[in-house]
Short mmCIF file of C-alpha atoms and ligand atoms in Angstrom, two decimals:
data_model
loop_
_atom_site.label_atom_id
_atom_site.label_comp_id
_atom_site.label_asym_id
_atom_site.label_seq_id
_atom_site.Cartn_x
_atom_site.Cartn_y
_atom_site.Cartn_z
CA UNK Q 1 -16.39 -4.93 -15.72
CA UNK Q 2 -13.00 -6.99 -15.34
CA UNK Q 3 -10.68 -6.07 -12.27
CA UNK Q 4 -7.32 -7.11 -12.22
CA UNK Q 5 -5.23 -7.15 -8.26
CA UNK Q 6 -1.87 -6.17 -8.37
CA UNK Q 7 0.21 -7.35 -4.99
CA UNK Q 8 3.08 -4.92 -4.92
CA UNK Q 9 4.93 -6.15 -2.20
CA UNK Q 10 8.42 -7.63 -2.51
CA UNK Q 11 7.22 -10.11 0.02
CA UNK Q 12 4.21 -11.09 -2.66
CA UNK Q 13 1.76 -13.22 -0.62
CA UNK Q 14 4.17 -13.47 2.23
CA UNK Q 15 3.46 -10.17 3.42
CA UNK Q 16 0.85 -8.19 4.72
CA UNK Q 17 -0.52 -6.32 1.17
CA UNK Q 18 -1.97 -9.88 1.08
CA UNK Q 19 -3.77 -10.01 4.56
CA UNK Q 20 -5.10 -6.32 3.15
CA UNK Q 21 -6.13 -8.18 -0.71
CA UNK Q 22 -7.98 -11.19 1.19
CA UNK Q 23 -9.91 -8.66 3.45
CA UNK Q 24 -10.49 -6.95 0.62
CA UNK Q 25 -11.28 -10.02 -1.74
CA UNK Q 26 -13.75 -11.45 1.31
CA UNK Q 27 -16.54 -8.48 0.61
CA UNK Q 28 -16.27 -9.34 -2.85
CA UNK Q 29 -19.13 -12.32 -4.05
CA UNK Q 30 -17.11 -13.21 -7.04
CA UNK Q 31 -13.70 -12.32 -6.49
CA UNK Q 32 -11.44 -10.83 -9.10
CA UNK Q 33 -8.06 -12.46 -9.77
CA UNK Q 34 -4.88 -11.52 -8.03
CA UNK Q 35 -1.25 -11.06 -9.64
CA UNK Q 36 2.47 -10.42 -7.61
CA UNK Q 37 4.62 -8.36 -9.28
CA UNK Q 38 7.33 -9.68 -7.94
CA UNK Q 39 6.58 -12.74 -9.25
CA UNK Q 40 6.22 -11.57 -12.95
CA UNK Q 41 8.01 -9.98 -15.90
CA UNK Q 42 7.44 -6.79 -15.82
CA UNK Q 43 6.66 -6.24 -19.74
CA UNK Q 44 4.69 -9.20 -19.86
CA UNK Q 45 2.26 -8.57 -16.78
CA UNK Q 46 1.87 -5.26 -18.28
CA UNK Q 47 0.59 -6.40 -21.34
CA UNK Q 48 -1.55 -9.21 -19.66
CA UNK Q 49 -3.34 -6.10 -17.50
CA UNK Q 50 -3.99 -3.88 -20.23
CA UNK Q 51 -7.42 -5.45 -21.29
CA UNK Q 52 -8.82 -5.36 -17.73
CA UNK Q 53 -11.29 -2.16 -16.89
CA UNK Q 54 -9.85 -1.74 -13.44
CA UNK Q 55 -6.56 -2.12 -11.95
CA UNK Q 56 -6.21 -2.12 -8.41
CA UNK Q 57 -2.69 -1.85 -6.95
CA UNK Q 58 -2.36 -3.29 -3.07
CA UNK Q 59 0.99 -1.92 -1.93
CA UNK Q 60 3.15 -1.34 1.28
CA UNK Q 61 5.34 2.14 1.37
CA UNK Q 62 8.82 1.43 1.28
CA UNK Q 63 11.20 4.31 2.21
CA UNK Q 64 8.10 6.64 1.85
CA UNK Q 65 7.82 5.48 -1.76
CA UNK Q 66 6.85 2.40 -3.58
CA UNK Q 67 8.81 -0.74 -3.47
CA UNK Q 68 11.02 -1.21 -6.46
CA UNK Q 69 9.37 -3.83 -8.13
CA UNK Q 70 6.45 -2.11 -8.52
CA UNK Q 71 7.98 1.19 -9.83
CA UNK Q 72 9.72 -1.14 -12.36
CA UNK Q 73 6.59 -2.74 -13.66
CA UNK Q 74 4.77 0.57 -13.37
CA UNK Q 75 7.09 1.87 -15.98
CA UNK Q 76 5.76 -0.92 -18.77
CA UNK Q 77 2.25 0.34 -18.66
CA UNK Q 78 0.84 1.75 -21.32
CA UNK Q 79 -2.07 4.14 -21.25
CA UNK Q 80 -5.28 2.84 -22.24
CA UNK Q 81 -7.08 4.78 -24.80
CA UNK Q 82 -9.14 7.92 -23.54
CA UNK Q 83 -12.45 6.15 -25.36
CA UNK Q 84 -12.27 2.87 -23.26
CA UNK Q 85 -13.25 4.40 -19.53
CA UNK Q 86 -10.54 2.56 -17.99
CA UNK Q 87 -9.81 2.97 -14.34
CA UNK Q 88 -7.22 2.49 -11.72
CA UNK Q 89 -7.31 2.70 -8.06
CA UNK Q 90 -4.39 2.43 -5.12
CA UNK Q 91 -4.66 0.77 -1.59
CA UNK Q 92 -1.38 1.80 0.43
CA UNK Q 93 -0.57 0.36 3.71
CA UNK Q 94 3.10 1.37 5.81
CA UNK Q 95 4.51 1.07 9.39
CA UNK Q 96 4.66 4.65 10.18
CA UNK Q 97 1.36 5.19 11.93
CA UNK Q 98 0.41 8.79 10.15
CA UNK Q 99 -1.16 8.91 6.54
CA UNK Q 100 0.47 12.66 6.72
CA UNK Q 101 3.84 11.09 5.06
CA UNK Q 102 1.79 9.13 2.33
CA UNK Q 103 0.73 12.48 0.67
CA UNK Q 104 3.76 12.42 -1.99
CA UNK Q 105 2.55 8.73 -2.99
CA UNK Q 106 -1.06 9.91 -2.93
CA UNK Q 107 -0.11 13.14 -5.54
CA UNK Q 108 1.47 10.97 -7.53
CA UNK Q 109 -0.92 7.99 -8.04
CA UNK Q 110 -3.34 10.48 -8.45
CA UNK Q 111 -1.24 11.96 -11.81
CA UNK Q 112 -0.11 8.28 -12.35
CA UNK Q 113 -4.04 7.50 -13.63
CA UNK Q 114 -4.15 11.22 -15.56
CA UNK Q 115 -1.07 9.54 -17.44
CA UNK Q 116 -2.20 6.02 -18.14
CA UNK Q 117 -6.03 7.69 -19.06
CA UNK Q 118 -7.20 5.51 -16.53
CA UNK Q 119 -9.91 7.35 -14.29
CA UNK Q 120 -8.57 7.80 -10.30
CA UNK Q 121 -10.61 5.15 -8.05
CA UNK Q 122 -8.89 7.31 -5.31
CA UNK Q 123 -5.49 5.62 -3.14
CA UNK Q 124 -6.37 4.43 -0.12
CA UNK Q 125 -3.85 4.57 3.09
CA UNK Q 126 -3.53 2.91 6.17
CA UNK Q 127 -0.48 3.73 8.25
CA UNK Q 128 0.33 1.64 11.24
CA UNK Q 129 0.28 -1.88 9.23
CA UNK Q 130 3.42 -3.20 10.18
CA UNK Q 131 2.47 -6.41 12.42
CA UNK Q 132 -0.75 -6.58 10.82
CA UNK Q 133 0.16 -10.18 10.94
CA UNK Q 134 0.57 -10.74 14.49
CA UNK Q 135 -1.92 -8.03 15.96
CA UNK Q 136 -4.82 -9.89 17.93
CA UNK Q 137 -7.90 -10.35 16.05
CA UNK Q 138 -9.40 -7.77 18.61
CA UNK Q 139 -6.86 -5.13 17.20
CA UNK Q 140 -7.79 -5.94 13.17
CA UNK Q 141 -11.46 -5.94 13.63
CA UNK Q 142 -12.24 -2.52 12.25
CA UNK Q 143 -9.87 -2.48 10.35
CA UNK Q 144 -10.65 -5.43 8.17
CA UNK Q 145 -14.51 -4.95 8.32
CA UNK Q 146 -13.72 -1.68 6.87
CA UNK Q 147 -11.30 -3.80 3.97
CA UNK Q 148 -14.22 -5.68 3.24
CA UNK Q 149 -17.03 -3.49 2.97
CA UNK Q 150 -14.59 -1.51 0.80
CA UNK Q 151 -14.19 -4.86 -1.43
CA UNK Q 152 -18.40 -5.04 -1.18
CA UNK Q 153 -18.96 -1.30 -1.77
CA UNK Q 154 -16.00 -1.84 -5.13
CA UNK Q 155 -17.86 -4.82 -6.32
CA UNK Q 156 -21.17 -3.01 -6.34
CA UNK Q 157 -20.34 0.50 -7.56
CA UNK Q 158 -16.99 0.14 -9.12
CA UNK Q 159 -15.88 2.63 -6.74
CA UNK Q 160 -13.61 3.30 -3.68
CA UNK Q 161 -15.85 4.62 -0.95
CA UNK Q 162 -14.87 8.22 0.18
CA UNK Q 163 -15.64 7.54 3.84
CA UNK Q 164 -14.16 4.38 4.40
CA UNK Q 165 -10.71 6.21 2.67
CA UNK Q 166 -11.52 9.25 5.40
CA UNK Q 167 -11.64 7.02 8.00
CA UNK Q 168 -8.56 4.58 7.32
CA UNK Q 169 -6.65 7.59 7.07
CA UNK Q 170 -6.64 8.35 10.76
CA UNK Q 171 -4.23 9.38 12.49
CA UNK Q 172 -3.21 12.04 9.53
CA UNK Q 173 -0.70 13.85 11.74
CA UNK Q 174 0.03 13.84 15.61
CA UNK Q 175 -0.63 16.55 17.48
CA UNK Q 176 -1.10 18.07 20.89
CA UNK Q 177 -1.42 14.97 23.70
CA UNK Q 178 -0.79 12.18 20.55
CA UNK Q 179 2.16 13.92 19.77
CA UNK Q 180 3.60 14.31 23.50
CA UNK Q 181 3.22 10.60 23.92
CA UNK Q 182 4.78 9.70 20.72
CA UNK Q 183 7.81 11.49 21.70
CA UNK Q 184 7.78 9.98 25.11
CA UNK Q 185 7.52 6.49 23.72
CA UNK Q 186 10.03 7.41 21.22
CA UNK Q 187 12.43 8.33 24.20
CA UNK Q 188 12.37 4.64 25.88
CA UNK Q 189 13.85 3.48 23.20
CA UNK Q 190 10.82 0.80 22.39
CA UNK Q 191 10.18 1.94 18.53
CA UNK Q 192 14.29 1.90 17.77
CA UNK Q 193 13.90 -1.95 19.18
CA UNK Q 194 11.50 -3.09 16.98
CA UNK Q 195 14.07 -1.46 13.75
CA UNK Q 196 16.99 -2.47 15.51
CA UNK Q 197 16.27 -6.38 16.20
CA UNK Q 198 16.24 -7.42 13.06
CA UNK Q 199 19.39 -5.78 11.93
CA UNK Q 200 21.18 -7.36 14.92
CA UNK Q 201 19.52 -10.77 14.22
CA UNK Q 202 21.35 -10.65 10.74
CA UNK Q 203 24.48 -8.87 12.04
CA UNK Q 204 24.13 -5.57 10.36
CA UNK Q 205 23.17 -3.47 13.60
CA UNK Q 206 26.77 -1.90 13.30
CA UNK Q 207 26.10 -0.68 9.81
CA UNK Q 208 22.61 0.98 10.67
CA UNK Q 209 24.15 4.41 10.27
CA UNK Q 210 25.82 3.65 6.39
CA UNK Q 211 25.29 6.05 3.78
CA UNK Q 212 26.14 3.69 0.36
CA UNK Q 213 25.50 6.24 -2.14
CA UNK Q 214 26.86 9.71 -0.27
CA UNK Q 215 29.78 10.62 -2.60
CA UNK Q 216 28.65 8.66 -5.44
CA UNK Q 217 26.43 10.23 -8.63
C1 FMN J 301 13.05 -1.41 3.92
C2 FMN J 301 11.74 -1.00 4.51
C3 FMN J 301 11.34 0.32 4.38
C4 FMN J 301 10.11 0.73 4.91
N1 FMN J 301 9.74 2.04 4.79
C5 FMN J 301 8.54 2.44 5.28
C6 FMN J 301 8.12 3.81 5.15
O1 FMN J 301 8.79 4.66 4.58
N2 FMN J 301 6.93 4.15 5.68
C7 FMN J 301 6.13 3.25 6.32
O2 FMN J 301 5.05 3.61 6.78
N3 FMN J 301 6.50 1.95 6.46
C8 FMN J 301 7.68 1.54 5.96
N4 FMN J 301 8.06 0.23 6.08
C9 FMN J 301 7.13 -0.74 6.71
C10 FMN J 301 6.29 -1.48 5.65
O3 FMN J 301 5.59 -0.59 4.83
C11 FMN J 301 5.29 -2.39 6.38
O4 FMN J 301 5.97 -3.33 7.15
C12 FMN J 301 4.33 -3.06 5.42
O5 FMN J 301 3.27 -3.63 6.17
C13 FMN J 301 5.01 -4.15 4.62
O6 FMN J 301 4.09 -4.71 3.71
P1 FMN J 301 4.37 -6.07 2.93
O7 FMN J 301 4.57 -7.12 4.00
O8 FMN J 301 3.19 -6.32 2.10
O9 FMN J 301 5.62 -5.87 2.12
C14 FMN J 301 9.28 -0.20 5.57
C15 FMN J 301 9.69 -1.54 5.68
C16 FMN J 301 10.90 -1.92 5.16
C17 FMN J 301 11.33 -3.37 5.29
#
């Protein structure tokens, strides 16, 4: 069975969908190949994937959706025929800590596969990814054992495990205490930092409050 890696960050292996693929890749004993999107022409990267048995997108949410590139290159596919047993299968990773505001993305990867007759490996999510990059190893520990046995468990069965996709999930939503201390740490100000830094770093703080396309059809 051929599996094909699709990086769907605009970063491509600058960002952290790759730390997610190499945890992923590191379970694996003969690891499949790995393609950026970003990187590619759409048509022809979608014509290079269509032989493979397995496609597995590795993707960050970008304004609660998928990044641009990849909806652009998503719209070249082609679906397999129903006779081939073709499948497809989604790892998601975001800033915002709760899978909760993944579910639109899940619903429709999930009808994504019905349309391409590719079965549904399942989409995994893992909020909270943002500084994946600079967390201490301490911090990444579960979180990339679980990457990896999920790579092992793929290579074996050809499947996503259901309880490793259960468990990455958490937190879905806060709630009660979680919630209250969200809001307070929401109050000091220390989550608007971390957004706001880099806009003043590249002098665009002023604008954070533009709405481009209000007006405009
Ligand atoms: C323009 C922009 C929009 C983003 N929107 C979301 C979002 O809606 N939800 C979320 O959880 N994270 C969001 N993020 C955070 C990214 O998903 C997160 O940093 C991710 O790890 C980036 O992966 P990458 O480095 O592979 O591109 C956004 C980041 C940027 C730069």
């Amino acid at each position: 069975m051929s599996t094909i890696i699709l990086n769907g960050s605009p970063k491509g292996n600058n960002g952290n969908s790759e730390i997610f693929i190499n945890q992923f890749l590191k379970g694996m004993k003969i690891p499949c190949d790995v393609k950026y999107i970003v990187k590619e022409n759409p048509k022809t990267l979608a014509e290079y994937v269509k032989d493979f048995d397995t496609i597995i997108f590795v993707l960050p949410l970008y304004i609660h959706s998928m990044p641009g590139v990849t909806m652009r290159f998503i719209e070249c596919l082609e679906p397999a025929e129903p006779s081939e047993n073709k499948s497809i299968g989604f790892i998601v990773q975001g800033g915002f800590p709760e899978a909760s505001q993944y579910k639109y993305a899940e619903r429709y990867f999930s009808s994504l596969s019905k349309e391409l007759n590719r079965a549904y490996l399942g989409t995994v999510i893992k909020g909270g990814s943002a500084n994946v990059s600079t967390m201490s190893s301490f911090m990444t520990k579960k979180l990339f054992k679980s990457l990896e046995r999920l790579g092992e468990i793929y290579e074996q069965t050809h499947t996503f495990d259901k309880s490793i996709i259960e468990d990455l999930k958490n937190p879905r939503e806060f709630t009660g205490f979680s919630l209250k201390i969200m809001k307070f740490i929401t109050k000091t100000g220390l989550i608007n930092q971390m957004w706001d830094k880099p806009l003043k770093q590249n002098g665009v703080f002023d604008k954070n409050l533009d709405k481009p396309f209000l007006g405009k059809n």
